[in-house]
Each structure stands twice: as C-alpha cells, then as structure tokens.
Tab-separated table of C-alpha atoms in Angstrom:
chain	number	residue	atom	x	y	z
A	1	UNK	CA	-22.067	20.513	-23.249
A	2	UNK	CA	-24.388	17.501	-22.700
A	3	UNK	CA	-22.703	14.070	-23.933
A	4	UNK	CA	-24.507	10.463	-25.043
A	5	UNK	CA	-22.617	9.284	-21.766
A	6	UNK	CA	-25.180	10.791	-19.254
A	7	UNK	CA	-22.628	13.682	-18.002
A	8	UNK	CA	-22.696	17.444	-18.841
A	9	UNK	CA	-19.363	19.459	-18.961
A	10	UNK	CA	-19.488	22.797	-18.714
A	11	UNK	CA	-16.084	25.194	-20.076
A	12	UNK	CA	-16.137	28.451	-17.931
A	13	UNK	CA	-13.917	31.205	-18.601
A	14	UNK	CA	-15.046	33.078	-15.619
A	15	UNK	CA	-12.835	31.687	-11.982
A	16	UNK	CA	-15.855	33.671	-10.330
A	17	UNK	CA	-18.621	31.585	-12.243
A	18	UNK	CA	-16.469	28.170	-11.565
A	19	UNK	CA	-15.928	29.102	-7.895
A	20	UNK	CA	-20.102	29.617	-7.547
A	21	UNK	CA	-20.911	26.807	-9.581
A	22	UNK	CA	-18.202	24.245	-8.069
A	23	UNK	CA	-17.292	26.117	-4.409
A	24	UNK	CA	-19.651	23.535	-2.480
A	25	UNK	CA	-18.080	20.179	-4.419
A	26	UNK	CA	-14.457	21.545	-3.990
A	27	UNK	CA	-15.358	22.250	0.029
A	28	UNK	CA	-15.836	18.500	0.254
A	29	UNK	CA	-12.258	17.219	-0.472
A	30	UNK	CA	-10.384	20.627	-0.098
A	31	UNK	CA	-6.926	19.294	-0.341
A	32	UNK	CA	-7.363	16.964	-3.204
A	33	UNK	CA	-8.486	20.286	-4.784
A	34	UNK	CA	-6.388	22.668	-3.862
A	35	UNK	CA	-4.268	23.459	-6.935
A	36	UNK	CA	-7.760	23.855	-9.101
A	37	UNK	CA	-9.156	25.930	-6.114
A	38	UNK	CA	-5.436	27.922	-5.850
A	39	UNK	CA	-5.802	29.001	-9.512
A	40	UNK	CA	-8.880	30.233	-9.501
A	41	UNK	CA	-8.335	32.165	-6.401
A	42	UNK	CA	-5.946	33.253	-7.927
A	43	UNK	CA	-7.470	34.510	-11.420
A	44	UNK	CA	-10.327	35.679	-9.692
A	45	UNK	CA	-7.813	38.500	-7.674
A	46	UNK	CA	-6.340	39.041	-10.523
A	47	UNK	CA	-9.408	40.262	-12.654
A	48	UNK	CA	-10.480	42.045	-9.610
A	49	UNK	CA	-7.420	44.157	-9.684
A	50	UNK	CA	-7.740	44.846	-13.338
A	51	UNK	CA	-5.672	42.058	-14.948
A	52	UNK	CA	-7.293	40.369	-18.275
A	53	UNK	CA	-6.894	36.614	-18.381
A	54	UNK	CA	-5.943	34.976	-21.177
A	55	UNK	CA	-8.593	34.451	-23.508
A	56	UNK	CA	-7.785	30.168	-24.035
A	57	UNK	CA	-7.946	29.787	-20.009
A	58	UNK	CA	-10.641	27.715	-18.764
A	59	UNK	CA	-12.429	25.680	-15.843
A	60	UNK	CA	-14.451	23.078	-15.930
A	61	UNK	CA	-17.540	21.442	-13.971
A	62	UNK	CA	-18.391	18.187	-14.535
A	63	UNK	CA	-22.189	16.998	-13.745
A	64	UNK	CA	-24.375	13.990	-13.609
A	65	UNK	CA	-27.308	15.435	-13.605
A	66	UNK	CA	-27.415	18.411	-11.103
A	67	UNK	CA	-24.715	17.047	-9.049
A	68	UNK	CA	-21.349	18.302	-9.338
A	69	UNK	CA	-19.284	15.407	-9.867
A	70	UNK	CA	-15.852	16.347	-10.657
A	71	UNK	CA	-14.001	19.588	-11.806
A	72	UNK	CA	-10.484	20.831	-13.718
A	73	UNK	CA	-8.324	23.425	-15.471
A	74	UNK	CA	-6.904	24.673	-18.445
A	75	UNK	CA	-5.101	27.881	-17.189
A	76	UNK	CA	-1.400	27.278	-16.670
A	77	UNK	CA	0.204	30.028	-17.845
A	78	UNK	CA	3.281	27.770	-19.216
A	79	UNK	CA	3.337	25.750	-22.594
A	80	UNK	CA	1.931	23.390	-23.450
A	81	UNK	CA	-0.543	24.295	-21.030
A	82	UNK	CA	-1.185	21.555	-19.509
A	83	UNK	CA	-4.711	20.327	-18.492
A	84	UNK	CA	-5.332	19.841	-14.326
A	85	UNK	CA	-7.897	17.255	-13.743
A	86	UNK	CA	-9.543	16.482	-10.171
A	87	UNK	CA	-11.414	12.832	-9.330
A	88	UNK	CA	-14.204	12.436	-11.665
A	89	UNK	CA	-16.091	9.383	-13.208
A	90	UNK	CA	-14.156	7.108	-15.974
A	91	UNK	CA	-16.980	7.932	-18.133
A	92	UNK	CA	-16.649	11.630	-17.864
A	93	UNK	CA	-12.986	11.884	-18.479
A	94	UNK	CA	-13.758	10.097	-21.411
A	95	UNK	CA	-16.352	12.325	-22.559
A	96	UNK	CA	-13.591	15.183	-21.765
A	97	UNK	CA	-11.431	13.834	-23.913
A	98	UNK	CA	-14.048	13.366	-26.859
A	99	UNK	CA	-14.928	17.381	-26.022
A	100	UNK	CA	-11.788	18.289	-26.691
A	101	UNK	CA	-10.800	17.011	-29.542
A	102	UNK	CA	-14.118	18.027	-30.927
A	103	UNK	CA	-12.971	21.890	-29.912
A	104	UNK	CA	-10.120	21.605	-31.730
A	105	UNK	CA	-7.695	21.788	-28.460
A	106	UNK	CA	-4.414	20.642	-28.735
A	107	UNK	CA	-3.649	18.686	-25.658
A	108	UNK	CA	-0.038	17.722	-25.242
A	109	UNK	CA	0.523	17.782	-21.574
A	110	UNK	CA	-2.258	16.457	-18.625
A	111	UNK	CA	-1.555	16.621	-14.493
A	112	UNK	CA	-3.985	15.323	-11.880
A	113	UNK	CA	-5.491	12.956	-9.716
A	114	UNK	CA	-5.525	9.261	-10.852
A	115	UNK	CA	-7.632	7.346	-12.432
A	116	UNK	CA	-9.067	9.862	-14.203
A	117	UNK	CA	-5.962	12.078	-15.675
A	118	UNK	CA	-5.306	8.183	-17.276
A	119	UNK	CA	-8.105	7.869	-18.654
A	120	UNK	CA	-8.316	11.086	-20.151
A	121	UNK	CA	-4.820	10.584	-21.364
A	122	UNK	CA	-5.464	7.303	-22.857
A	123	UNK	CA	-8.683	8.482	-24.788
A	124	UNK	CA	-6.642	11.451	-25.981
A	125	UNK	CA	-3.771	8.978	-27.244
A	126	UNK	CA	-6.386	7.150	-28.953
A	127	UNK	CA	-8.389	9.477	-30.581
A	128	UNK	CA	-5.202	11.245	-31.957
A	129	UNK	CA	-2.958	9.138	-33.117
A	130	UNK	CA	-0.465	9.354	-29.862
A	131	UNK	CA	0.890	7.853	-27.230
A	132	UNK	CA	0.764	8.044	-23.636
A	133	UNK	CA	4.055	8.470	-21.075
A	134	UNK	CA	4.439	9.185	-17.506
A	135	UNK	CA	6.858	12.293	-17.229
A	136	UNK	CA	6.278	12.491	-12.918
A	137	UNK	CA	4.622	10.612	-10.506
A	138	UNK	CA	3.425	12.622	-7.312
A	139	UNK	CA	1.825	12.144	-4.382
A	140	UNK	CA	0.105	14.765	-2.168
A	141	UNK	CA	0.294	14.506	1.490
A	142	UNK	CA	-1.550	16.784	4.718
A	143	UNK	CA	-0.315	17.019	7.772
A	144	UNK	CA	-3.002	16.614	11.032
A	145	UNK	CA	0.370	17.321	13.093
A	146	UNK	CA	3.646	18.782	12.983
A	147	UNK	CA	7.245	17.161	14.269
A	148	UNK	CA	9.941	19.914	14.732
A	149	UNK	CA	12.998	18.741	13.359
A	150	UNK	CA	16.263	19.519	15.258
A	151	UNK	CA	16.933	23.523	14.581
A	152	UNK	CA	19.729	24.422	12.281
A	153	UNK	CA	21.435	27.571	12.359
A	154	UNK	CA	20.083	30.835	11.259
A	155	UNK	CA	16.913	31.977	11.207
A	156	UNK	CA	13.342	31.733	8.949
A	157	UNK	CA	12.049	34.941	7.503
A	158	UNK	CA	9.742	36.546	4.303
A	159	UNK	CA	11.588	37.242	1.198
A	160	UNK	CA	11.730	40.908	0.321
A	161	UNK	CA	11.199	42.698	-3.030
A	162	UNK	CA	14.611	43.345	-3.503
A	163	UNK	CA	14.957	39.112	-3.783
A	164	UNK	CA	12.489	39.047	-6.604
A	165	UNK	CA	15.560	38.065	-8.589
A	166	UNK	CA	17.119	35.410	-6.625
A	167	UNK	CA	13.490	33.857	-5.857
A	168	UNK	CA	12.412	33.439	-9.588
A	169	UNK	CA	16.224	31.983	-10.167
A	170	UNK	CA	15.536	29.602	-7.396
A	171	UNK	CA	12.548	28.497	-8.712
A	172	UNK	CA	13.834	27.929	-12.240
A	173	UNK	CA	16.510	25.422	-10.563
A	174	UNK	CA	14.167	23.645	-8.167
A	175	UNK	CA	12.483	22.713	-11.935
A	176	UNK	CA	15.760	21.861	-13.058
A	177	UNK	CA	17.232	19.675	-10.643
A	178	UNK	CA	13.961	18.046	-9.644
A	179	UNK	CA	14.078	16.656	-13.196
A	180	UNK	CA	18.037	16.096	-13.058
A	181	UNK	CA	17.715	14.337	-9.671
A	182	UNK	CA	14.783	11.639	-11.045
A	183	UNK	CA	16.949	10.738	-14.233
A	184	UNK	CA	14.009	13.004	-16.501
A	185	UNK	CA	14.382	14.986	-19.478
A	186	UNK	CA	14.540	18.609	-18.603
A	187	UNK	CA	11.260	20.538	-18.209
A	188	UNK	CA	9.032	17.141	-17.289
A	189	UNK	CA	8.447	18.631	-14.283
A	190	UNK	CA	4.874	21.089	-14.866
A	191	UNK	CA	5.637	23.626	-12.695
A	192	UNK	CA	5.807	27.383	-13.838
A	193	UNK	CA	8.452	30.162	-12.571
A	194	UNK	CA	5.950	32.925	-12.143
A	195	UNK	CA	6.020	36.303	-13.979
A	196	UNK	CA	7.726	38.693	-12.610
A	197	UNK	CA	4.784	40.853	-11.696
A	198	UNK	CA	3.300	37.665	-10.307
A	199	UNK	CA	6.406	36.783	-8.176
A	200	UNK	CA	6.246	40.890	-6.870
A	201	UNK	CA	2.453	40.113	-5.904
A	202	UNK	CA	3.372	36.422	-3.990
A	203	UNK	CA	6.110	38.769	-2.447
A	204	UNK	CA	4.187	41.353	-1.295
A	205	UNK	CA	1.563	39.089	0.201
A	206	UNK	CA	4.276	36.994	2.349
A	207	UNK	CA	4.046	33.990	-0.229
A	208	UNK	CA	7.773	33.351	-0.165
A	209	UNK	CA	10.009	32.266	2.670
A	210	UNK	CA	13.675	32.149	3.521
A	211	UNK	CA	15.885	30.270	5.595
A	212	UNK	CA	18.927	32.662	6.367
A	213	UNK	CA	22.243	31.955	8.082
A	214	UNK	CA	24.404	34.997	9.032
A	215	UNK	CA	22.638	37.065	6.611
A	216	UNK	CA	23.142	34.886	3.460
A	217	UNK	CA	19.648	33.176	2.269
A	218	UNK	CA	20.296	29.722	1.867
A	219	UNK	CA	16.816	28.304	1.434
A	220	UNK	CA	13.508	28.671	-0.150
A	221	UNK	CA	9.766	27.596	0.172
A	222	UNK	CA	6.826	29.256	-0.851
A	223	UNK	CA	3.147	29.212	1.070
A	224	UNK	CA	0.003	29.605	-0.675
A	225	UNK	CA	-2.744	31.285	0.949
A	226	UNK	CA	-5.363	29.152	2.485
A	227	UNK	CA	-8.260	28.187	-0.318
A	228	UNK	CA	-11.460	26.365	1.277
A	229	UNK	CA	-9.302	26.067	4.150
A	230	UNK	CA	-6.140	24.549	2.616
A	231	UNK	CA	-2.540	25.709	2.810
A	232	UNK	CA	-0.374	24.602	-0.053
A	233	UNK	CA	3.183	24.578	0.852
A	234	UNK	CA	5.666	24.217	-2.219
A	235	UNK	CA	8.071	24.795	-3.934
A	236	UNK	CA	11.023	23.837	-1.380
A	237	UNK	CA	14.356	24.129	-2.724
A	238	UNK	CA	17.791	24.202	-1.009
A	239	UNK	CA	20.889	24.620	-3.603
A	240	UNK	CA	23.496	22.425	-3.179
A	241	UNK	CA	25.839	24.180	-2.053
A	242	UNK	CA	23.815	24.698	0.916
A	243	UNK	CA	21.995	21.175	1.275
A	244	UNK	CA	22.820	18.371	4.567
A	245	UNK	CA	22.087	21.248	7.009
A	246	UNK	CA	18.189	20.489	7.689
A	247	UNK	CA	17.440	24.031	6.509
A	248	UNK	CA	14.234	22.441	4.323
A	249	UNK	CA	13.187	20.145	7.413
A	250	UNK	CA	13.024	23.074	9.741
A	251	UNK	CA	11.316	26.007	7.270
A	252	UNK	CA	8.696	23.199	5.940
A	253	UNK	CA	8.230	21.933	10.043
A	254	UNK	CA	7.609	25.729	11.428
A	255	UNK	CA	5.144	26.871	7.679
A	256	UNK	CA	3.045	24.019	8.600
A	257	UNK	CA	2.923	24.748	12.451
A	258	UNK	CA	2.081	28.482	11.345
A	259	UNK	CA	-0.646	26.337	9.121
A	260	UNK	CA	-2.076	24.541	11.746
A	261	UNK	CA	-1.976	27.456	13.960
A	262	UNK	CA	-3.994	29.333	11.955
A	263	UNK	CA	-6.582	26.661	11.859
A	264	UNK	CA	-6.296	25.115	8.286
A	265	UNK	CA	-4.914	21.897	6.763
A	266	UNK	CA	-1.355	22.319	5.171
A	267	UNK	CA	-0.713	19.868	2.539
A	268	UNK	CA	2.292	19.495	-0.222
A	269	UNK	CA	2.928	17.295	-3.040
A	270	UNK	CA	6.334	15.244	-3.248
A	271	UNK	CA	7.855	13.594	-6.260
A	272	UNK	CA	7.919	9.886	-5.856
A	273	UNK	CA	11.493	9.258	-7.702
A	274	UNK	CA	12.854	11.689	-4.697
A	275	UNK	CA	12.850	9.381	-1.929
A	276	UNK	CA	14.668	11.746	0.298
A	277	UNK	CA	12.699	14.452	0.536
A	278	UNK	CA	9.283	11.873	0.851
A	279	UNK	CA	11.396	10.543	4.339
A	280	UNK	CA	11.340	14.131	5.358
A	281	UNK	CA	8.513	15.069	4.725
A	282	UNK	CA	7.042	12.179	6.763
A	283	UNK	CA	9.288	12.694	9.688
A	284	UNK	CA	7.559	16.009	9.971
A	285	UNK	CA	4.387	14.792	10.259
A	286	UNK	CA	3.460	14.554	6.490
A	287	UNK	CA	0.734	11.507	5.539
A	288	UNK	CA	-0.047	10.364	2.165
A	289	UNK	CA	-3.692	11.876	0.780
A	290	UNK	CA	-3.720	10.701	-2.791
A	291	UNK	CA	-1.413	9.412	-5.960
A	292	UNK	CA	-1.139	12.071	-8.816
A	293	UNK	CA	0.713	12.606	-12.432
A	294	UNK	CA	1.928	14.329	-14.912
A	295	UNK	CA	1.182	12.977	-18.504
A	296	UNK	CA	2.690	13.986	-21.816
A	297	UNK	CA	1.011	12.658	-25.360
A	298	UNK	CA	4.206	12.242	-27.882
C-alpha cells in the first residue's frame, strides 16, 4: 500500500516473507527490535512444525522508497491484540494509522518504541472519535557487562514439564501484581500467559528458569532464544512470599552472563512505575537503550 505521504506499507501475513523482506533493517538495531524479531521467529517455527497462524496476524514493512525504514506487528495472541510498533518516520505512523482505519481494523490497544507508537495513537484517537491514555511506561535496557550480585541460597535450574502448571500460574501473577504494584487497573500490563502447548514448547527448549531453595522453586524468569543476536530476558517474577532474598538479582545476573557467554547482547524491558526492580537491574550491569509504551484508545 503506497500512501500520498511518500511511504509504502506493506501487511505480510507470512513471518518468513517479513523476516526476508525486513531481516537486514532489523540486524541494524537488534535490540530495539527484538520483540518484533522474537515473534516472528517464533511464528515462523511454528508454521514449520505444522501450526496454522491465525488468519488476522500480521507484519509490517515500512518503506521510503526501497529503503526499509521502519517495521511492526499485529500478532499477539491476547485481546485486544495489540499493535507492536518499532522506530519509524512521524509521517509513516501516520499513514499507518490512516491504513488502518481504512481496513476496517479495530485498534484498541498499541505498544512500542516512542515517538512513533504516539503518533500512531494520536492519529488513531483522532480519526475515531477516541482518546489516547498511557496504561505503562517501559524502558528497555542491554547489558555490555554483568555484576554478580551476592549469592543467595539454593540453586538456579530449567523448569521441567511437570511445572507447566506452576509456570503459566506464575506468569498470570507477574501480570497481576505488576499492575497492582504501579497503582493500574488490572490487565494494563500487555503481556500474554502463553498457551499451554506454547508454555510445553518454551519448556522443552530451556526457555524457563528457576531459582530453587531446598527443593522448593521460589523464583521465575524466562530466556528467549537469541534473534539477530539478541537475548530477551523476561518475565522475572518472585512471589511474595519469597521476595527480600536476592533470588531475582542472582537468576537475572548468571542468564545474562550465560548471554554474554554465548556471544550475544541480553537485553530486558523494566516498568518505569517499579523503581525497585529498575535499581536492580542497573546494579547488574543493566543500561538504558530506549523509552517504550503501552497505549490504550478508550
């Protein structure tokens, strides 16, 4: 789709296509990237081993000219499906925005990097009737280095199978409280707790780690695999009961050194009304990349 403001978007349904056609622009700034890139990893193994994606999913490329120029998502499997939007020009998130309406999409929900998640937001708001609100502020961070915290007790190892259970439970609460803890409305946070059959296939490739004391697992964080280079680390949840102990300090410290080992960048994003876990995250070694957010159109 060519628009009057000098940028062509182009909706692909295919992660392969989007990974040929935007692969080189996403190498450039692989962190910045790596939720889009992450997805479409992602969707590309899964229609490799069989799986159909859902027909509504999509990626886009953005282009001035034959330059790639900017990139995003529509393929969270939660509602309201919210749109993922990397750095592109003002003019083509407004052009998004005017592409969207014209396909009919109902847009309630919009994450990404900043300015142009705004400004898609804001020409959304205007064009329907809406208005615009904040529901998080993130910021992603990478790590050239890692600081070992002091060790707690117990010891860090891969979830099982048999904790399919307990890790799609703790993911449902680190939703929860992360909104609880920031004063929000429950389910501001856009996160997801995967399928089950998607939580079996993070198991089964080491995805999901625990922090165990005397047997008893006590914490949680999960590891994507490296995309363009780029390890993801995230979600990282402690429940209360077990919290004050450094357990998330010392499983987020040793996931990035095994990051850094294995020669990529490991990067996370932290929620900017937790000021705790920002401080930690820094004492490990953590520096800020770039501000993100999550919109909502009410």
């Amino acid at each position: 789709m060519t628009t009057d403001r000098g940028v062509r978007l182009d909706f692909l349904t295919s992660p392969s296509a989007f990974l040929d056609t935007a692969g080189e622009w996403l190498s450039r700034e692989p962190v910045i990237g790596t939720v889009v890139a992450t997805m479409a990893q992602r969707g590309l193994a899964a229609v490799r081993s069989g799986l159909a994606l859902p027909a509504d999913d999509w990626w886009l490329v953005v282009r001035d000219g034959p330059e790639v120029v900017g990139a995003g998502m529509r393929s969270a499997p939660f509602t309201p499906r919210p749109l993922f939007l990397l750095p592109m020009p003002d003019q083509a998130a407004v052009a998004l925005a005017r592409a969207l309406v014209e396909r009919g999409e109902e847009v309630l929900a919009l994450n990404g990097a900043l300015p142009a998640t705004r400004v898609c937001a804001d020409e959304l708001a205007r064009l329907t009737g809406q208005r615009v609100e904040v529901a998080v502020q993130s910021r992603l961070h990478q790590a050239p280095r890692v600081v070992r915290p002091r060790e707690p007790e117990g010891r860090l190892r891969q979830a099982t199978l048999a904790e399919l259970g307990l890790a799609r439970r703790w993911f449902a609460a680190f939703l929860a409280e992360a909104d609880a803890q920031a004063g929000r409305p429950a389910g501001s946070h856009a996160g997801e707790v995967p399928r089950p059959e998607e939580m079996r296939s993070r198991l089964e490739d080491g995805q999901i780690w625990l922090w165990e004391v005397d047997g008893e697992p006590t914490h949680l964080t999960a590891l994507n695999p490296p995309s363009f280079g780029v390890a993801r680390i995230g979600p990282v949840y402690t429940p209360q009961e077990h919290r004050g102990h450094g357990y998330a300090g010392a499983t987020v410290a040793a996931l990035t050194e095994r990051v850094l080992e294995a020669g990529d960048v490991p990067c996370l994003f932290t929620d900017l009304a937790n000021p705790i876990s920002n401080a930690l995250y820094a004492r490990i070694g953590y520096e800020p990349l770039v501000d993100m957010a999550n919109f909502v159109l009410t």
